[in-house]
CSV table of N, CA and C in Angstrom, one decimal:
chain,number,residue,atom,x,y,z
W,1,UNK,N,-4.1,-134.1,143.1
W,1,UNK,CA,-3.9,-132.7,143.3
W,1,UNK,C,-3.8,-132.0,142.0
W,2,UNK,N,-4.8,-131.0,141.9
W,2,UNK,CA,-4.8,-130.2,140.7
W,2,UNK,C,-3.7,-129.2,140.9
W,3,UNK,N,-2.9,-129.0,139.8
W,3,UNK,CA,-1.7,-128.0,139.8
W,3,UNK,C,-2.2,-126.6,139.5
W,4,UNK,N,-1.5,-125.7,140.1
W,4,UNK,CA,-1.8,-124.3,139.7
W,4,UNK,C,-1.4,-124.1,138.3
W,5,UNK,N,-2.2,-123.2,137.5
W,5,UNK,CA,-2.0,-123.0,136.1
W,5,UNK,C,-0.6,-122.6,135.7
W,6,UNK,N,0.1,-121.8,136.7
W,6,UNK,CA,1.4,-121.5,136.3
W,6,UNK,C,2.5,-122.6,136.3
W,7,UNK,N,2.1,-123.8,136.7
W,7,UNK,CA,3.0,-124.9,136.7
W,7,UNK,C,2.7,-125.9,135.7
W,8,UNK,N,2.1,-125.5,134.6
W,8,UNK,CA,1.7,-126.5,133.5
W,8,UNK,C,2.7,-126.4,132.4
W,9,UNK,N,4.0,-126.8,132.7
W,9,UNK,CA,5.0,-126.7,131.7
W,9,UNK,C,5.9,-127.9,131.9
W,10,UNK,N,5.3,-129.1,132.0
W,10,UNK,CA,6.0,-130.3,132.1
W,10,UNK,C,6.2,-131.1,130.8
W,11,UNK,N,7.2,-131.8,130.5
W,11,UNK,CA,7.5,-132.7,129.4
W,11,UNK,C,8.2,-133.9,129.8
W,12,UNK,N,8.0,-134.9,129.0
W,12,UNK,CA,8.9,-136.1,129.1
W,12,UNK,C,9.8,-136.1,127.9
W,13,UNK,N,11.1,-136.3,128.2
W,13,UNK,CA,12.1,-136.5,127.1
W,13,UNK,C,12.5,-138.0,127.0
W,14,UNK,N,12.3,-138.6,126.0
W,14,UNK,CA,12.7,-140.0,125.8
W,14,UNK,C,14.1,-140.2,125.3
W,15,UNK,N,15.0,-140.6,126.3
W,15,UNK,CA,16.4,-140.8,125.9
W,15,UNK,C,16.7,-142.1,125.4
W,16,UNK,N,15.7,-143.1,125.4
W,16,UNK,CA,15.9,-144.5,125.0
W,16,UNK,C,15.9,-145.3,126.1
W,17,UNK,N,15.9,-146.7,125.7
W,17,UNK,CA,15.9,-147.7,126.7
W,17,UNK,C,17.3,-147.8,127.5
W,18,UNK,N,17.4,-147.8,128.7
W,18,UNK,CA,18.6,-148.0,129.3
W,18,UNK,C,19.2,-149.4,129.1
W,19,UNK,N,20.6,-149.6,129.0
W,19,UNK,CA,21.1,-150.8,128.9
W,19,UNK,C,21.0,-151.6,130.1
W,20,UNK,N,20.9,-151.0,131.3
W,20,UNK,CA,20.9,-151.7,132.6
W,20,UNK,C,19.3,-151.7,132.9
W,21,UNK,N,19.0,-152.9,133.6
W,21,UNK,CA,17.7,-153.0,134.1
W,21,UNK,C,17.5,-152.3,135.4
W,22,UNK,N,16.3,-152.0,135.8
W,22,UNK,CA,16.2,-151.4,137.1
W,22,UNK,C,16.7,-152.2,138.3
W,23,UNK,N,16.6,-153.5,138.1
W,23,UNK,CA,17.2,-154.4,139.1
W,23,UNK,C,18.7,-154.3,139.2
W,24,UNK,N,19.3,-154.1,138.1
W,24,UNK,CA,20.8,-154.0,138.1
W,24,UNK,C,21.1,-152.7,138.7
W,25,UNK,N,20.4,-151.6,138.5
W,25,UNK,CA,20.6,-150.3,139.0
W,25,UNK,C,20.5,-150.2,140.5
W,26,UNK,N,19.4,-150.9,140.9
W,26,UNK,CA,19.2,-151.1,142.5
W,26,UNK,C,20.3,-151.8,143.1
W,27,UNK,N,20.8,-152.9,142.5
W,27,UNK,CA,21.8,-153.6,143.1
W,27,UNK,C,23.2,-152.7,143.0
W,28,UNK,N,23.4,-152.1,142.1
W,28,UNK,CA,24.6,-151.2,142.0
W,28,UNK,C,24.5,-150.2,143.2
W,29,UNK,N,23.4,-149.5,143.3
W,29,UNK,CA,23.2,-148.5,144.4
W,29,UNK,C,23.4,-149.2,145.8
W,30,UNK,N,22.8,-150.4,146.0
W,30,UNK,CA,22.9,-151.1,147.1
W,30,UNK,C,24.4,-151.4,147.5
W,31,UNK,N,25.1,-151.9,146.5
W,31,UNK,CA,26.4,-152.3,146.7
W,31,UNK,C,27.4,-151.0,147.0
W,32,UNK,N,27.1,-149.9,146.3
W,32,UNK,CA,27.9,-148.6,146.5
W,32,UNK,C,27.5,-148.1,147.9
W,33,UNK,N,26.3,-148.2,148.3
W,33,UNK,CA,25.8,-147.7,149.7
W,33,UNK,C,26.4,-148.5,150.8
W,34,UNK,N,26.7,-149.8,150.6
W,34,UNK,CA,27.4,-150.4,151.6
W,34,UNK,C,28.9,-150.0,151.7
W,35,UNK,N,29.4,-149.7,150.5
W,35,UNK,CA,30.9,-149.3,150.5
W,35,UNK,C,31.0,-147.8,151.2
W,36,UNK,N,30.1,-147.1,150.8
W,36,UNK,CA,30.2,-145.6,151.2
W,36,UNK,C,28.9,-145.1,151.9
W,37,UNK,N,28.7,-145.7,153.2
W,37,UNK,CA,27.5,-145.6,154.0
W,37,UNK,C,27.1,-144.1,154.2
W,38,UNK,N,28.1,-143.3,154.7
W,38,UNK,CA,27.8,-141.9,155.0
W,38,UNK,C,27.5,-141.1,153.8
W,39,UNK,N,28.1,-141.3,152.7
W,39,UNK,CA,27.9,-140.6,151.5
W,39,UNK,C,26.5,-140.9,151.0
W,40,UNK,N,26.3,-142.2,151.0
W,40,UNK,CA,24.9,-142.6,150.4
W,40,UNK,C,23.8,-142.2,151.3
W,41,UNK,N,23.9,-142.3,152.6
W,41,UNK,CA,22.9,-141.8,153.6
W,41,UNK,C,22.6,-140.3,153.3
W,42,UNK,N,23.6,-139.6,153.0
W,42,UNK,CA,23.4,-138.1,152.8
W,42,UNK,C,22.6,-138.0,151.4
W,43,UNK,N,23.0,-138.7,150.5
W,43,UNK,CA,22.4,-138.7,149.2
W,43,UNK,C,21.0,-139.1,149.2
W,44,UNK,N,20.7,-140.2,150.0
W,44,UNK,CA,19.3,-140.6,150.2
W,44,UNK,C,18.4,-139.5,150.8
W,45,UNK,N,19.1,-139.0,151.9
W,45,UNK,CA,18.4,-138.0,152.7
W,45,UNK,C,18.0,-136.7,151.8
W,46,UNK,N,19.0,-136.3,151.0
W,46,UNK,CA,18.9,-135.1,150.2
W,46,UNK,C,17.8,-135.4,149.1
W,47,UNK,N,17.8,-136.6,148.6
W,47,UNK,CA,16.8,-137.0,147.6
W,47,UNK,C,15.4,-137.0,148.1
W,48,UNK,N,15.2,-137.6,149.4
W,48,UNK,CA,13.9,-137.6,150.0
W,48,UNK,C,13.4,-136.1,150.3
W,49,UNK,N,14.4,-135.2,150.8
W,49,UNK,CA,14.1,-133.9,151.1
W,49,UNK,C,13.6,-133.2,149.8
W,50,UNK,N,14.2,-133.4,148.8
W,50,UNK,CA,13.9,-132.7,147.5
W,50,UNK,C,12.6,-133.2,147.0
W,51,UNK,N,12.3,-134.5,147.1
W,51,UNK,CA,11.0,-135.1,146.8
W,51,UNK,C,9.9,-134.4,147.5
W,52,UNK,N,10.1,-134.1,148.8
W,52,UNK,CA,9.0,-133.3,149.6
W,52,UNK,C,9.0,-131.9,149.1
W,53,UNK,N,10.1,-131.3,148.8
W,53,UNK,CA,10.1,-130.0,148.3
W,53,UNK,C,9.3,-129.9,147.0
W,54,UNK,N,9.5,-130.8,146.1
W,54,UNK,CA,8.8,-130.8,144.8
W,54,UNK,C,7.3,-130.7,145.1
W,55,UNK,N,6.9,-131.7,146.0
W,55,UNK,CA,5.4,-131.8,146.3
W,55,UNK,C,4.8,-130.5,146.9
W,56,UNK,N,5.7,-129.8,147.8
W,56,UNK,CA,5.3,-128.6,148.4
W,56,UNK,C,5.2,-127.5,147.4
W,57,UNK,N,6.2,-127.4,146.5
W,57,UNK,CA,6.2,-126.4,145.5
W,57,UNK,C,5.0,-126.5,144.5
W,58,UNK,N,4.6,-127.9,144.2
W,58,UNK,CA,3.5,-128.0,143.3
W,58,UNK,C,2.2,-127.6,143.9
W,59,UNK,N,2.1,-127.9,145.3
W,59,UNK,CA,0.9,-127.6,146.1
W,59,UNK,C,0.8,-126.1,146.1
W,60,UNK,N,1.8,-125.4,146.4
W,60,UNK,CA,1.8,-124.0,146.6
W,60,UNK,C,2.0,-123.1,145.4
W,61,UNK,N,2.3,-123.7,144.3
W,61,UNK,CA,2.5,-123.0,143.1
W,61,UNK,C,3.9,-122.2,143.0
W,62,UNK,N,4.8,-122.6,143.7
W,62,UNK,CA,6.1,-122.0,143.8
W,62,UNK,C,7.1,-122.4,142.8
W,63,UNK,N,7.1,-121.8,141.7
W,63,UNK,CA,8.0,-122.2,140.5
W,63,UNK,C,9.5,-122.2,141.0
W,64,UNK,N,9.9,-121.2,141.7
W,64,UNK,CA,11.4,-121.1,142.0
W,64,UNK,C,11.8,-122.4,142.9
W,65,UNK,N,11.0,-122.7,143.9
W,65,UNK,CA,11.2,-123.9,144.7
W,65,UNK,C,11.1,-125.2,143.8
W,66,UNK,N,10.2,-125.2,143.0
W,66,UNK,CA,10.1,-126.4,142.1
W,66,UNK,C,11.4,-126.7,141.3
W,67,UNK,N,11.8,-125.5,140.6
W,67,UNK,CA,13.1,-125.6,139.8
W,67,UNK,C,14.2,-126.1,140.7
W,68,UNK,N,14.4,-125.4,141.8
W,68,UNK,CA,15.5,-125.8,142.8
W,68,UNK,C,15.4,-127.1,143.2
W,69,UNK,N,14.3,-127.6,143.6
W,69,UNK,CA,14.2,-129.0,144.1
W,69,UNK,C,14.4,-130.0,143.0
W,70,UNK,N,13.9,-129.8,141.8
W,70,UNK,CA,14.2,-130.8,140.8
W,70,UNK,C,15.7,-130.9,140.4
W,71,UNK,N,16.4,-129.7,140.4
W,71,UNK,CA,17.8,-129.6,140.2
W,71,UNK,C,18.6,-130.3,141.3
W,72,UNK,N,18.3,-129.9,142.5
W,72,UNK,CA,19.0,-130.6,143.6
W,72,UNK,C,18.7,-132.1,143.7
W,73,UNK,N,17.6,-132.5,143.4
W,73,UNK,CA,17.3,-133.9,143.5
W,73,UNK,C,18.1,-134.6,142.3
W,74,UNK,N,18.1,-134.0,141.2
W,74,UNK,CA,18.9,-134.6,140.1
W,74,UNK,C,20.3,-134.8,140.4
W,75,UNK,N,20.9,-133.8,141.2
W,75,UNK,CA,22.3,-133.8,141.5
W,75,UNK,C,22.5,-135.0,142.6
W,76,UNK,N,21.5,-135.2,143.4
W,76,UNK,CA,21.7,-136.4,144.3
W,76,UNK,C,21.7,-137.7,143.6
W,77,UNK,N,20.8,-137.8,142.6
W,77,UNK,CA,20.8,-139.1,141.7
W,77,UNK,C,22.1,-139.2,140.9
W,78,UNK,N,22.7,-138.1,140.5
W,78,UNK,CA,24.0,-138.2,139.8
W,78,UNK,C,25.1,-138.7,140.9
W,79,UNK,N,25.0,-138.3,142.1
W,79,UNK,CA,25.9,-138.7,143.1
W,79,UNK,C,25.8,-140.1,143.4
W,80,UNK,N,24.6,-140.6,143.2
W,80,UNK,CA,24.4,-142.1,143.4
W,80,UNK,C,24.9,-142.9,142.3
W,81,UNK,N,25.3,-142.3,141.2
W,81,UNK,CA,25.8,-143.0,140.0
W,81,UNK,C,24.8,-143.6,139.1
W,82,UNK,N,23.5,-143.1,139.1
W,82,UNK,CA,22.5,-143.7,138.3
W,82,UNK,C,22.1,-142.9,137.0
W,83,UNK,N,22.9,-141.9,136.8
W,83,UNK,CA,22.8,-141.0,135.6
W,83,UNK,C,24.0,-141.0,134.7
W,84,UNK,N,23.8,-141.5,133.5
W,84,UNK,CA,24.9,-141.7,132.6
W,84,UNK,C,25.4,-140.3,132.1
W,85,UNK,N,26.7,-140.3,131.8
W,85,UNK,CA,27.2,-139.0,131.3
W,85,UNK,C,26.6,-138.6,130.0
W,86,UNK,N,25.9,-139.6,129.3
W,86,UNK,CA,25.4,-139.4,128.0
W,86,UNK,C,24.2,-138.3,128.1
W,87,UNK,N,23.5,-138.3,129.1
W,87,UNK,CA,22.3,-137.3,129.3
W,87,UNK,C,22.7,-136.1,130.1
W,88,UNK,N,23.8,-136.1,130.9
W,88,UNK,CA,24.0,-134.9,131.7
W,88,UNK,C,24.2,-133.7,130.9
W,89,UNK,N,24.8,-133.7,129.8
W,89,UNK,CA,25.0,-132.4,129.1
W,89,UNK,C,23.5,-131.8,128.7
W,90,UNK,N,22.6,-132.5,128.3
W,90,UNK,CA,21.3,-132.1,128.0
W,90,UNK,C,20.6,-131.4,129.3
W,91,UNK,N,20.8,-132.2,130.4
W,91,UNK,CA,20.2,-131.7,131.6
W,91,UNK,C,20.8,-130.3,132.0
W,92,UNK,N,22.1,-130.2,131.8
W,92,UNK,CA,22.8,-128.9,132.1
W,92,UNK,C,22.3,-127.7,131.1
W,93,UNK,N,22.1,-128.1,129.9
W,93,UNK,CA,21.6,-127.1,128.9
W,93,UNK,C,20.2,-126.7,129.2
W,94,UNK,N,19.4,-127.6,129.7
W,94,UNK,CA,18.0,-127.3,130.1
W,94,UNK,C,18.0,-126.3,131.3
W,95,UNK,N,18.9,-126.6,132.3
W,95,UNK,CA,19.2,-125.7,133.5
W,95,UNK,C,19.6,-124.4,133.1
W,96,UNK,N,20.5,-124.3,132.1
W,96,UNK,CA,21.1,-123.1,131.7
W,96,UNK,C,20.0,-122.2,131.0
W,97,UNK,N,19.2,-122.9,130.3
W,97,UNK,CA,18.0,-122.2,129.6
W,97,UNK,C,16.8,-121.8,130.6
W,98,UNK,N,17.0,-122.1,131.9
W,98,UNK,CA,16.0,-121.6,132.9
W,98,UNK,C,15.1,-122.7,133.3
W,99,UNK,N,15.3,-123.9,133.0
W,99,UNK,CA,14.4,-125.1,133.3
W,99,UNK,C,15.0,-126.0,134.3
W,100,UNK,N,14.5,-127.2,134.3
W,100,UNK,CA,15.1,-128.3,135.2
W,100,UNK,C,14.6,-129.6,134.6
W,101,UNK,N,15.4,-130.6,134.8
W,101,UNK,CA,15.2,-132.0,134.3
W,101,UNK,C,15.8,-133.0,135.3
W,102,UNK,N,15.1,-134.1,135.4
W,102,UNK,CA,15.6,-135.2,136.3
W,102,UNK,C,15.2,-136.5,135.7
W,103,UNK,N,16.0,-137.6,136.0
W,103,UNK,CA,15.6,-138.9,135.4
W,103,UNK,C,14.4,-139.4,136.2
W,104,UNK,N,13.7,-140.3,135.5
W,104,UNK,CA,12.6,-141.0,136.1
W,104,UNK,C,13.0,-142.6,136.2
W,105,UNK,N,12.5,-143.2,137.1
W,105,UNK,CA,12.8,-144.6,137.1
W,105,UNK,C,14.2,-144.9,137.7
W,106,UNK,N,14.7,-146.1,137.3
W,106,UNK,CA,16.0,-146.6,137.7
W,106,UNK,C,17.2,-145.9,137.1
W,107,UNK,N,17.0,-145.1,136.0
W,107,UNK,CA,18.2,-144.4,135.4
W,107,UNK,C,19.0,-145.5,134.5
W,108,UNK,N,20.2,-145.0,134.3
W,108,UNK,CA,21.2,-145.8,133.5
W,108,UNK,C,22.6,-145.3,133.7
W,109,UNK,N,23.6,-146.2,133.6
W,109,UNK,CA,24.9,-145.8,133.8
W,109,UNK,C,25.8,-145.5,132.6
W,110,UNK,N,25.4,-146.4,131.4
W,110,UNK,CA,26.3,-146.3,130.3
W,110,UNK,C,25.7,-145.8,129.0
W,111,UNK,N,24.5,-145.2,129.1
W,111,UNK,CA,23.9,-144.7,127.8
W,111,UNK,C,22.6,-144.1,128.2
W,112,UNK,N,21.5,-144.6,127.6
W,112,UNK,CA,20.2,-143.9,127.9
W,112,UNK,C,19.8,-144.3,129.2
W,113,UNK,N,18.9,-143.3,129.8
W,113,UNK,CA,18.3,-143.4,131.1
W,113,UNK,C,16.8,-143.6,131.0
W,114,UNK,N,16.2,-143.9,129.9
W,114,UNK,CA,14.7,-143.9,129.9
W,114,UNK,C,14.2,-142.5,129.7
W,115,UNK,N,13.3,-142.1,130.5
W,115,UNK,CA,12.7,-140.7,130.5
W,115,UNK,C,13.3,-139.7,131.4
W,116,UNK,N,13.4,-138.5,131.0
W,116,UNK,CA,13.6,-137.4,131.8
W,116,UNK,C,12.4,-136.6,132.0
W,117,UNK,N,12.1,-136.2,133.2
W,117,UNK,CA,11.0,-135.3,133.5
W,117,UNK,C,11.6,-133.9,133.4
W,118,UNK,N,11.0,-133.0,132.5
W,118,UNK,CA,11.5,-131.8,132.2
W,118,UNK,C,10.5,-130.7,132.6
W,119,UNK,N,10.9,-129.5,133.1
W,119,UNK,CA,9.9,-128.4,133.4
W,119,UNK,C,10.6,-127.2,132.7
W,120,UNK,N,9.9,-126.5,131.9
W,120,UNK,CA,10.4,-125.4,131.1
W,120,UNK,C,9.1,-124.6,130.4
W,121,UNK,N,9.2,-123.4,130.3
W,121,UNK,CA,8.2,-122.6,129.7
W,121,UNK,C,8.1,-122.6,128.2
W,122,UNK,N,9.2,-123.0,127.6
W,122,UNK,CA,9.2,-122.9,126.1
W,122,UNK,C,9.5,-124.2,125.5
W,123,UNK,N,8.5,-124.9,125.1
W,123,UNK,CA,8.7,-126.3,124.6
W,123,UNK,C,9.6,-126.3,123.2
W,124,UNK,N,9.5,-125.2,122.4
W,124,UNK,CA,10.3,-125.2,121.2
W,124,UNK,C,11.7,-125.1,121.6
W,125,UNK,N,12.1,-124.4,122.6
W,125,UNK,CA,13.5,-124.3,123.0
W,125,UNK,C,14.1,-125.5,123.5
W,126,UNK,N,13.2,-126.4,124.2
W,126,UNK,CA,13.7,-127.7,124.8
W,126,UNK,C,13.7,-128.6,123.6
W,127,UNK,N,12.8,-128.6,122.7
W,127,UNK,CA,12.7,-129.5,121.5
W,127,UNK,C,14.0,-129.2,120.7
W,128,UNK,N,14.5,-128.0,120.5
W,128,UNK,CA,15.6,-127.7,119.8
W,128,UNK,C,16.9,-128.3,120.5
W,129,UNK,N,16.9,-128.2,121.9
W,129,UNK,CA,18.0,-128.8,122.5
W,129,UNK,C,18.1,-130.3,122.4
W,130,UNK,N,17.0,-131.0,122.3
W,130,UNK,CA,16.9,-132.5,122.2
W,130,UNK,C,17.3,-132.9,120.8
W,131,UNK,N,17.1,-132.1,119.7
W,131,UNK,CA,17.4,-132.6,118.4
W,131,UNK,C,18.8,-133.2,118.2
W,132,UNK,N,19.9,-132.5,118.7
W,132,UNK,CA,21.2,-133.0,118.5
W,132,UNK,C,21.4,-134.4,119.1
W,133,UNK,N,20.7,-134.7,120.1
W,133,UNK,CA,20.8,-136.1,120.8
W,133,UNK,C,19.9,-137.1,120.2
W,134,UNK,N,19.0,-136.7,119.4
W,134,UNK,CA,18.0,-137.7,118.8
W,134,UNK,C,16.9,-138.0,119.7
W,135,UNK,N,16.7,-137.2,120.8
W,135,UNK,CA,15.6,-137.4,121.8
W,135,UNK,C,14.3,-136.8,121.4
W,136,UNK,N,13.2,-137.4,121.7
W,136,UNK,CA,11.9,-136.8,121.5
W,136,UNK,C,11.3,-136.2,122.7
W,137,UNK,N,10.4,-135.2,122.6
W,137,UNK,CA,9.8,-134.5,123.7
W,137,UNK,C,8.3,-134.7,123.6
W,138,UNK,N,7.6,-134.9,124.8
W,138,UNK,CA,6.3,-135.2,124.9
W,138,UNK,C,5.7,-134.3,126.0
W,139,UNK,N,4.8,-133.3,125.6
W,139,UNK,CA,4.1,-132.6,126.8
W,139,UNK,C,3.3,-133.5,127.6
W,140,UNK,N,3.2,-133.3,128.9
W,140,UNK,CA,2.4,-133.9,129.8
W,140,UNK,C,1.7,-133.0,130.8
W,141,UNK,N,0.6,-133.5,131.3
W,141,UNK,CA,-0.1,-132.7,132.2
W,141,UNK,C,-0.1,-133.5,133.7
W,142,UNK,N,0.5,-132.9,134.7
W,142,UNK,CA,0.5,-133.5,135.9
W,142,UNK,C,-0.7,-133.0,136.7
W,143,UNK,N,-1.2,-133.9,137.6
W,143,UNK,CA,-2.3,-133.5,138.5
W,143,UNK,C,-3.7,-133.7,137.9
W,144,UNK,N,-3.8,-134.3,136.8
W,144,UNK,CA,-5.0,-134.5,136.1
W,144,UNK,C,-5.5,-136.0,136.2
W,145,UNK,N,-6.7,-136.2,136.2
W,145,UNK,CA,-7.1,-137.6,136.3
W,145,UNK,C,-6.7,-138.4,135.2
W,146,UNK,N,-6.2,-139.6,135.4
W,146,UNK,CA,-5.6,-140.4,134.4
W,146,UNK,C,-6.6,-141.5,133.8
W,147,UNK,N,-6.2,-142.4,133.1
W,147,UNK,CA,-7.0,-143.3,132.4
W,147,UNK,C,-7.5,-144.3,133.5
W,148,UNK,N,-8.6,-144.8,133.5
W,148,UNK,CA,-9.1,-145.8,134.4
W,148,UNK,C,-10.1,-146.7,133.8
W,149,UNK,N,-10.3,-147.9,134.3
W,149,UNK,CA,-11.2,-148.9,133.8
W,149,UNK,C,-12.4,-148.9,134.7
W,150,UNK,N,-13.5,-148.8,134.1
W,150,UNK,CA,-14.8,-148.8,134.9
W,150,UNK,C,-15.4,-150.1,134.6
W,151,UNK,N,-16.0,-150.6,135.7
W,151,UNK,CA,-16.7,-151.9,135.5
W,151,UNK,C,-18.2,-151.7,135.4
């Protein structure tokens, strides 16, 4: 899917390698969801709903819906316990600055979470927010053809 030009403001923020493996994070969520079935069912449903909302917003070029969906989806991941307190302050700063960010992959509970997907119009502003944390920022283009091997 080719993105509308108004939505070409994505970045990856490298927070470092998580201490926990993806398998450990999956097992953590599995155990917690058995203990708190109703809570986790709501979190899973909310996360799935926001994933659909992100796709819809990207297709329709709706920036407000995109920001809202990323932010609400991130909150559901926090509720699942897969986002360490080390990265939450940066996510809140990005939101306060008019953007949104969410973890990618399995996350992390005690330190780094790997990569954050960030959406914001001003890369220099986000880069400045990352400096105190020692995180790096990489612009990315979504919806473009990727690398492929041809035979």
